[in-house]
Short mmCIF file of C-alpha atoms in Angstrom, two decimals:
data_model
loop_
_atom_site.label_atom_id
_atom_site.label_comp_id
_atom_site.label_asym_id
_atom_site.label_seq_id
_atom_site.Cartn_x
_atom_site.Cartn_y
_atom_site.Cartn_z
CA UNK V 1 -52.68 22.20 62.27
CA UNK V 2 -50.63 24.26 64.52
CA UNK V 3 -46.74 25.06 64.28
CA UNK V 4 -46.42 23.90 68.35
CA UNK V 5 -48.30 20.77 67.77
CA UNK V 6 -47.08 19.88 63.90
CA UNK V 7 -43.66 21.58 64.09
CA UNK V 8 -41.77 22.23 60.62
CA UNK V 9 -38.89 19.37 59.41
CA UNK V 10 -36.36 19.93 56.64
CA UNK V 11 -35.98 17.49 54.54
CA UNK V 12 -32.53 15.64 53.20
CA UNK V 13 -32.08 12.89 50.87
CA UNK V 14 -29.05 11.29 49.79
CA UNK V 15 -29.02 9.69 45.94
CA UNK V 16 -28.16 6.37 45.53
CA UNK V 17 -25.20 7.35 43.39
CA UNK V 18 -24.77 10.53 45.61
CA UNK V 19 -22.30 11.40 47.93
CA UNK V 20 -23.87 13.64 50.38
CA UNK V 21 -27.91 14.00 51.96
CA UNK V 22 -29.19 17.49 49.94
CA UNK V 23 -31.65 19.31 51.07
CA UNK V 24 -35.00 18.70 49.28
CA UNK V 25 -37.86 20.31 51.37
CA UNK V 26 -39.72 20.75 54.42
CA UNK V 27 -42.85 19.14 56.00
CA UNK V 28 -44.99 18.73 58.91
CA UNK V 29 -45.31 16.09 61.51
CA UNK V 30 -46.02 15.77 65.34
CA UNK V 31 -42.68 14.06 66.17
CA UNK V 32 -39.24 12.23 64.76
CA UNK V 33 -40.63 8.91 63.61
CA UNK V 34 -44.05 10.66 61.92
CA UNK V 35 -41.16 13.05 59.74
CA UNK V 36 -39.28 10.17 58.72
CA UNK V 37 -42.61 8.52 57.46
CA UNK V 38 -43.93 11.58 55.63
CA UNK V 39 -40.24 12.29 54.09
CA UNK V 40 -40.68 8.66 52.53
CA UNK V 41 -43.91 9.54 51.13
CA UNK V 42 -43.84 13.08 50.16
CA UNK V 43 -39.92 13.22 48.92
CA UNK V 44 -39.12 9.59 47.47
CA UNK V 45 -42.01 8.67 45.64
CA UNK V 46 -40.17 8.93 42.15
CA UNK V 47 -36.83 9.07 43.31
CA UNK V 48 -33.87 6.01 44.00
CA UNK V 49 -33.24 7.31 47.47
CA UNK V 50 -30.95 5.69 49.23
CA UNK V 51 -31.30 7.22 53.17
CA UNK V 52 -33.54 9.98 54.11
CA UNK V 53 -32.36 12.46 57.14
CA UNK V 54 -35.00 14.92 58.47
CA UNK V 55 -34.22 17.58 60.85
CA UNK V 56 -36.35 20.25 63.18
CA UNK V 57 -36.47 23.21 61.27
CA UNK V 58 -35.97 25.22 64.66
CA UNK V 59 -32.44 22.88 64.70
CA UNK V 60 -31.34 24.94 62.16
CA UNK V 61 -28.72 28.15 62.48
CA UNK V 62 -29.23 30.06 59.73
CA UNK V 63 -27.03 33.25 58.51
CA UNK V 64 -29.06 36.35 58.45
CA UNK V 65 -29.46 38.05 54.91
CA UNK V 66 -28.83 41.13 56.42
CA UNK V 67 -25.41 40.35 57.23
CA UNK V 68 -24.25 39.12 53.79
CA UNK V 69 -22.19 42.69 53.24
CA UNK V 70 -20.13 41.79 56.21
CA UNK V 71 -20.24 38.24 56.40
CA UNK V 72 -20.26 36.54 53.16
CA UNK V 73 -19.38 39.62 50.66
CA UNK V 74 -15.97 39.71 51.01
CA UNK V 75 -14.86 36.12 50.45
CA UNK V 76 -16.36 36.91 47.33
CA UNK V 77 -14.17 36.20 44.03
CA UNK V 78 -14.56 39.31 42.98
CA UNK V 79 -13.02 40.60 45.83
CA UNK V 80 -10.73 38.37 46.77
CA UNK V 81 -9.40 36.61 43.64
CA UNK V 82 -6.19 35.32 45.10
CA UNK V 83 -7.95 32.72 46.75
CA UNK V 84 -8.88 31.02 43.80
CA UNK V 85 -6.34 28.96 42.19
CA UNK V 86 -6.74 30.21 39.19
CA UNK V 87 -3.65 31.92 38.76
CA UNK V 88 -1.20 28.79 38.20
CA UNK V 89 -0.39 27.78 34.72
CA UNK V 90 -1.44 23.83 34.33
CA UNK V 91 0.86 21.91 32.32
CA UNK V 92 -1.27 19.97 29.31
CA UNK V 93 0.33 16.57 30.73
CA UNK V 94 -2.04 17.01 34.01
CA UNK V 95 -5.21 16.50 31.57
CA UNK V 96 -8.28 17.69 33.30
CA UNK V 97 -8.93 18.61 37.22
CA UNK L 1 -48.77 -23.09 36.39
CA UNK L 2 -50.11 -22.80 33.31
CA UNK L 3 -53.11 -24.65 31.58
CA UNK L 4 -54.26 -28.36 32.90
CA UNK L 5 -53.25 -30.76 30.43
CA UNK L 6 -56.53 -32.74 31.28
CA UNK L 7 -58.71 -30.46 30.55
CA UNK L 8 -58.86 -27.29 27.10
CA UNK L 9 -59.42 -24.63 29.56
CA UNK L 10 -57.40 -23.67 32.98
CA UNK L 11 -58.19 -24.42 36.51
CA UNK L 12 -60.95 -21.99 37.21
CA UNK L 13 -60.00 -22.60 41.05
CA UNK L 14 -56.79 -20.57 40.25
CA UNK L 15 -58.79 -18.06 38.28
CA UNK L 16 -60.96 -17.61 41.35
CA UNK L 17 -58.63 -17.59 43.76
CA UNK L 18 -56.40 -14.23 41.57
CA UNK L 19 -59.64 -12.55 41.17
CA UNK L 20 -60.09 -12.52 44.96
CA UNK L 21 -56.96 -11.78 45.74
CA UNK L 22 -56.80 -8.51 43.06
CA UNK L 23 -60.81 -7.68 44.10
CA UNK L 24 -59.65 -7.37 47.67
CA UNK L 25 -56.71 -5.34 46.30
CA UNK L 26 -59.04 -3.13 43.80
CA UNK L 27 -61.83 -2.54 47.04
CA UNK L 28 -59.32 -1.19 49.80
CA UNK L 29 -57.13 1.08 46.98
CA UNK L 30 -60.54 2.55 45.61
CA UNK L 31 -61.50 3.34 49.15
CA UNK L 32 -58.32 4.79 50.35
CA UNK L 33 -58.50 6.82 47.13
CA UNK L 34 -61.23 8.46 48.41
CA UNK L 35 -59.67 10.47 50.92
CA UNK L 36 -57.32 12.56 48.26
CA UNK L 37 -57.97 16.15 48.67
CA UNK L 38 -60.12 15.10 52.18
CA UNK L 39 -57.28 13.59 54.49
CA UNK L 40 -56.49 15.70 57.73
CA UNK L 41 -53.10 17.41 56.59
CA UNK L 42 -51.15 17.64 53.24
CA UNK L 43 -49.04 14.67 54.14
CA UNK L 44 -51.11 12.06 55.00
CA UNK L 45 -53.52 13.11 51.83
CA UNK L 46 -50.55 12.04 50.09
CA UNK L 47 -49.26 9.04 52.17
CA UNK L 48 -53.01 7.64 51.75
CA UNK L 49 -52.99 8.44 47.59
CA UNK L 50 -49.87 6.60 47.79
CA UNK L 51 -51.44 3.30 49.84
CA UNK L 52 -54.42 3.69 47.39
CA UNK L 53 -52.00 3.22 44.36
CA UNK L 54 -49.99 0.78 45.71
CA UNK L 55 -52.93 -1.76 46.04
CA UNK L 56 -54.44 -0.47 42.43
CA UNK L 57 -50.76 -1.16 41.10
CA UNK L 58 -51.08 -4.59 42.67
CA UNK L 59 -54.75 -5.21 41.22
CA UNK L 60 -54.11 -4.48 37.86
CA UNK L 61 -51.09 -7.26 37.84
CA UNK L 62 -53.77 -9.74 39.47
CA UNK L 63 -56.44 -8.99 36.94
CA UNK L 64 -54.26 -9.28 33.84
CA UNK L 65 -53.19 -12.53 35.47
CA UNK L 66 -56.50 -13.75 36.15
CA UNK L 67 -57.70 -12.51 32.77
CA UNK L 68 -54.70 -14.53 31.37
CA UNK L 69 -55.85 -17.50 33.38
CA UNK L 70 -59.46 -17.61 32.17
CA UNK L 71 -58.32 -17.38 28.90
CA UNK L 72 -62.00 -16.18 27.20
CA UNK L 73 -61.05 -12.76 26.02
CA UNK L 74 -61.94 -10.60 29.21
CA UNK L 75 -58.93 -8.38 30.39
CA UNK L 76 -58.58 -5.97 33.44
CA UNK L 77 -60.91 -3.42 33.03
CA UNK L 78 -63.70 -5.70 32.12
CA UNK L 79 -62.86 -7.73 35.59
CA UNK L 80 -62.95 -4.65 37.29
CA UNK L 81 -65.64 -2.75 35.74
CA UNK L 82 -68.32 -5.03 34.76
CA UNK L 83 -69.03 -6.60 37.17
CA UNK L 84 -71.52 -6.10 40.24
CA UNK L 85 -71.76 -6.65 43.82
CA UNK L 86 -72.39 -10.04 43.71
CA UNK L 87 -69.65 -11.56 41.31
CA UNK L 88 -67.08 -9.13 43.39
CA UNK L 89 -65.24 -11.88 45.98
CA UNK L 90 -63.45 -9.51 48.38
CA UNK L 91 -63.18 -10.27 51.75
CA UNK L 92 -65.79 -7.83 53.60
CA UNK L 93 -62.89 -5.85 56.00
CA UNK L 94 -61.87 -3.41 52.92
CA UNK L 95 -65.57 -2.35 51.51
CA UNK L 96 -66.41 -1.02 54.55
CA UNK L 97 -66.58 2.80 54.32
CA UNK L 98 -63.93 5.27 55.74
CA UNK L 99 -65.42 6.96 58.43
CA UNK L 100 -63.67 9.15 60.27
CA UNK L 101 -59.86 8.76 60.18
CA UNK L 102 -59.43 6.67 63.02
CA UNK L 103 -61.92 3.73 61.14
CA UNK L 104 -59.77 4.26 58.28
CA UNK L 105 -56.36 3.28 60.04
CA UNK L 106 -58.28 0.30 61.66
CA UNK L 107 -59.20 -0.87 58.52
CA UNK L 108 -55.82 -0.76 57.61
CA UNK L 109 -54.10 -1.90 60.63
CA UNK L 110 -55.91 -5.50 60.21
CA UNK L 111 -55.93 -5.96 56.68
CA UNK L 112 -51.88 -4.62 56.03
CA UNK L 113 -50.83 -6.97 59.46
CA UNK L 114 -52.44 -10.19 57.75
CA UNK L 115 -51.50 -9.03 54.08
CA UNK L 116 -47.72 -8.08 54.56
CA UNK L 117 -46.81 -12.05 56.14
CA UNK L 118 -49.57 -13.80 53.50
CA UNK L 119 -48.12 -12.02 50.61
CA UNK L 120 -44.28 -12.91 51.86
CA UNK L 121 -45.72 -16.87 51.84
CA UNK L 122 -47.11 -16.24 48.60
CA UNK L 123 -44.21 -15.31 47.29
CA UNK L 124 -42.80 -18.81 47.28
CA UNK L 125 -46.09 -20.17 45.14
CA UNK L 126 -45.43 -22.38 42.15
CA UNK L 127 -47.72 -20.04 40.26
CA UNK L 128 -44.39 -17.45 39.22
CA UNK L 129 -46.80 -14.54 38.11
CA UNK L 130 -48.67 -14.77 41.31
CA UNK L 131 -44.95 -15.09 43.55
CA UNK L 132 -43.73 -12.26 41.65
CA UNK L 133 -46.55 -10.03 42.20
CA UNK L 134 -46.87 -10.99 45.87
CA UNK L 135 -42.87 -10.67 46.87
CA UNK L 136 -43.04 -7.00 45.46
CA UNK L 137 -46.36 -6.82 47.45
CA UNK L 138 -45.32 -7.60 50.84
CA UNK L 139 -42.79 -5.00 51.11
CA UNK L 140 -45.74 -2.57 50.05
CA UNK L 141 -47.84 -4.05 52.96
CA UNK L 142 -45.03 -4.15 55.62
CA UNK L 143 -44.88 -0.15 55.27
CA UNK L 144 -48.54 0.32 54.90
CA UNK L 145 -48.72 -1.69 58.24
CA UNK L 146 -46.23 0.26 59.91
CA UNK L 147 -47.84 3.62 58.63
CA UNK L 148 -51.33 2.46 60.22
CA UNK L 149 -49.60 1.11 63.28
CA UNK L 150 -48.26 4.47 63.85
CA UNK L 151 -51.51 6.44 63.51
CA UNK L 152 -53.17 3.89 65.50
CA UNK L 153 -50.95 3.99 68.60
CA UNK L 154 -51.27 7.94 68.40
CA UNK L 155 -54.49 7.99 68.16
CA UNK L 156 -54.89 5.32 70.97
CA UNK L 157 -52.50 7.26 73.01
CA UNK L 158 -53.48 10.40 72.71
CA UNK L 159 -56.54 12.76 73.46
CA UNK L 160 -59.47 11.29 75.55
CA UNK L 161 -61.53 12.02 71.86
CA UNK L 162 -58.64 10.60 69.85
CA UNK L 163 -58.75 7.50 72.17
CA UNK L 164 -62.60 6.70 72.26
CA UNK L 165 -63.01 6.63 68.56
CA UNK L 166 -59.97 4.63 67.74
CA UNK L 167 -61.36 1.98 70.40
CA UNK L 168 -64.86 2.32 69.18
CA UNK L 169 -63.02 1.72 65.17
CA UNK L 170 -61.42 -0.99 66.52
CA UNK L 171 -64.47 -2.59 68.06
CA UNK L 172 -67.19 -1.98 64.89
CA UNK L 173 -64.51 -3.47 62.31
CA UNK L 174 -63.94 -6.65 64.46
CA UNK L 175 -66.21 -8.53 63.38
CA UNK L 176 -64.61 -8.62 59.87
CA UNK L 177 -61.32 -10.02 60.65
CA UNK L 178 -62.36 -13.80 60.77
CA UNK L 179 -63.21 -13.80 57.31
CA UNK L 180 -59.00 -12.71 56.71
CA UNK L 181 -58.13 -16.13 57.78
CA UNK L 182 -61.29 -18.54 56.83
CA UNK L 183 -60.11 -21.26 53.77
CA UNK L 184 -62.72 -22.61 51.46
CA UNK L 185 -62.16 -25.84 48.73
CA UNK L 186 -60.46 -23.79 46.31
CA UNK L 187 -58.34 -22.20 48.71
CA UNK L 188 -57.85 -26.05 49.55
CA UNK L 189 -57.19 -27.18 46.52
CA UNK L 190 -54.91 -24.06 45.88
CA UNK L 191 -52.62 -24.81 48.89
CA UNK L 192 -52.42 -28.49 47.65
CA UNK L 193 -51.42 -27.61 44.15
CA UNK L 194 -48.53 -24.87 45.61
CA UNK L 195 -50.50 -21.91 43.96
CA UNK L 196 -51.90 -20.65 46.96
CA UNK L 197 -50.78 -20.62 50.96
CA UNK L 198 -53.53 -21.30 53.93
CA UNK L 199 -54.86 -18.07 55.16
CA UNK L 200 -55.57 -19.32 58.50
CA UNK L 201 -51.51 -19.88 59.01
CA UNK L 202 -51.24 -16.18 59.26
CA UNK L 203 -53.35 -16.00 62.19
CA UNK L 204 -50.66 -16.16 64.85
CA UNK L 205 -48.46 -13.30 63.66
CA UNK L 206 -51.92 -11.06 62.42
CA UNK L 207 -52.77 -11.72 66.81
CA UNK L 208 -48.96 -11.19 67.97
CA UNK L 209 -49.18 -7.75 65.73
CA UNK L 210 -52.46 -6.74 66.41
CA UNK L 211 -51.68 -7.69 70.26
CA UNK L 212 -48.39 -5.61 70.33
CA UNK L 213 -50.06 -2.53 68.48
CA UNK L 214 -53.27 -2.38 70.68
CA UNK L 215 -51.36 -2.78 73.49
CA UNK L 216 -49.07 -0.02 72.67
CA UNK L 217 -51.66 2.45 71.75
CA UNK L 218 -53.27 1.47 75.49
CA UNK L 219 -56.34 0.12 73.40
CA UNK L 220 -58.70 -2.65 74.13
CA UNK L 221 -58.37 -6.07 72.41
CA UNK L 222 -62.17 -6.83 71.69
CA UNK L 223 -63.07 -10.39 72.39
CA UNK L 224 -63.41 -12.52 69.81
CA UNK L 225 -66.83 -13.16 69.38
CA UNK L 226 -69.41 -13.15 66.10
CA UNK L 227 -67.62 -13.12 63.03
CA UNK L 228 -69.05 -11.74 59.48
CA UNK L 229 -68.36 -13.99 56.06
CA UNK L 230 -69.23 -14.62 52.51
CA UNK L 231 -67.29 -11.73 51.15
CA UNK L 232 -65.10 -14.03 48.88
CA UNK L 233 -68.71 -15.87 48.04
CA UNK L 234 -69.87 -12.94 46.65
CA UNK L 235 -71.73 -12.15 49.90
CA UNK L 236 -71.01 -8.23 50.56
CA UNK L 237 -72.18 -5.56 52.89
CA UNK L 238 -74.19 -2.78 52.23
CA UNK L 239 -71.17 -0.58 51.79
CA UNK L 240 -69.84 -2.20 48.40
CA UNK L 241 -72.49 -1.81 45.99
CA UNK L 242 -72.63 2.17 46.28
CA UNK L 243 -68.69 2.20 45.76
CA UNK L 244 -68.55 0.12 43.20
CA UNK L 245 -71.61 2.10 41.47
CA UNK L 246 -69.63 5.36 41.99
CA UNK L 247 -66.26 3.73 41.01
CA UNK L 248 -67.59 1.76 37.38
CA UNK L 249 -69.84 4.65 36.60
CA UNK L 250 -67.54 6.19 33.93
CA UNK L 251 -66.91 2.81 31.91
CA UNK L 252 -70.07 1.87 31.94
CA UNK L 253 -71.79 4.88 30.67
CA UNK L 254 -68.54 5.27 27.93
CA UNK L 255 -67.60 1.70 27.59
CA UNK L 256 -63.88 1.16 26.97
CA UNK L 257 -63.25 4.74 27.48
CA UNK L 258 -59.21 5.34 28.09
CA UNK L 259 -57.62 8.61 28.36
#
């Protein structure tokens, strides 16, 4: 099984009382239709799954870990707290949000 | 249905005609179950365990029905364990052995294209256990058909080796597709009672299948010529009494063993 001719998918399944697909896993499979099949059978088999998207992993854009310092570090709460709203002062009436 | 009001016991036509329907069931899952851990990539060693357990799943409803029919104290795992070669009345197609892969998805390609339409007419017998089994069967045998329609057009369409023994699976299992659509008296007298459904009325969507999928994988139809019988007789190949030696081994030598 090579990566060229059994290139990586990612895997994302949406929960039939879920909002949004979530990533679940990856698999192999020589083209679109073959991932779709083995998403069915390797991700759903105990699940209620209502719609199945599978992607090339190669499709993907991922962030490097290298660049979390600069990138993703200072959005961080610590950092940046006012951009939580966390500093307003709920009145009881509002309940829960 | 339940028991004939002429007679103490029930219709052992209906009995018969379950315990074909679950032995054909029982064969192909056992043989499909022996490709986990041996199947060409991690995926389709599951997809195939998963095929394998969707016809046990639908054998073990048939047997407790048919165990329920006869009515003299046998249950499932005495249908499916005790008894030989000879008293087994699947159709011949799903004995025969793997092979290679491509043999395999043959196999499947003609049995799931004439099971997925005969279990959605089933559905609609007068026997409720039986419809109820069936309607949650077809859907299992629509995907199982398009999972070995898949493989087979790849294979067919693919490399020169890939191609030659997909035609040359296609050709050697041929000859055990008649047998799919042959009806006997008790498949008679099941289609007259509303149990049952006629095989041979799923011929012209098993051809317009078959034709589509063979055509699309650039395959050769064979020609229809000799066709094997007598699996649902009790007449088997040479291939079913070694799996069904391997497969009842453990009950027999620890009788009613669970675990």
């Amino acid at each position: 099984m090579t990566e060229a001719k059994w290139p990586l998918y990612e895997v994302f399944l949406r929960p039939r009382n879920g909002l949004a697909h979530k990533h679940v896993g990856s698999l192999h499979a020589t083209d679109d239709e073959m991932a779709l099949q083995n998403a069915r059978d390797l991700y759903t088999r105990r699940g209620d799954v209502d719609s199945i998207w599978v992607v090339p992993s190669r499709a993907i854009v991922a962030s490097d870990p290298a660049d979390k310092d600069i990138l993703l570090e200072p959005s961080s709460a610590e950092r940046k707290p006012y951009r939580h709203p966390t500093f307003y002062d709920i009145p009881d009436e509002v309940g829960h949000m | 249905m339940s028991a004939n009001p002429d007679t103490n016991s029930v219709p052992p036509h209906q009995f018969t005609y379950v315990l074909r329907l679950a032995d054909t069931a029982l064969v192909l899952g056992h043989r499909l179950s022996e490709w986990s851990s041996r199947a060409p990539t991690l995926e389709e060693d599951i997809a195939l365990s998963n095929i394998a357990l969707d016809h046990i799943g639908q054998a073990r409803a048939l047997y407790a029905h048919a165990a329920k029919l006869e009515g003299n104290g046998r249950n499932e795992d005495d249908l499916a364990f005790l008894r030989g070669a000879p008293q087994y009345l699947n159709v011949q197609l799903v004995e025969r052995e793997n092979g290679d892969f491509a043999v395999t998805m043959a196999r499947q390609l003609f049995y799931s294209a004439f099971a997925a339409p005969h279990f959605s007419m089933l559905a609609k017998s007068c026997d409720a256990e039986v419809a109820g089994i069936a309607g949650k069967a077809a859907k299992e045998c629509a995907y199982h058909l398009r999972h070995a329609s898949e493989w087979v057009i790849r294979l067919g369409d693919g490399t020169e080796e890939s191609r030659q023994r997909m035609q040359n699976a296609v050709d050697d299992l041929w000859m055990y597709t008649g047998e799919l659509f042959e009806a006997d008296a008790i498949d008679g007298a099941m289609i007259t009672q509303g149990v049952g459904v006629d095989p041979g009325s799923v011929k012209p969507s098993w051809d317009a299948t078959i034709d589509t999928v063979l055509a699309e994988a650039l395959l050769a139809k064979p020609k229809s010529g000799w066709m094997s019988s007598g699996g649902k007789r009790g007449q088997h190949t040479e291939h079913l009494g070694h799996m069904l030696g391997q497969m009842q081994s453990l009950h027999r030598a620890y009788p009613g063993v669970t675990w």
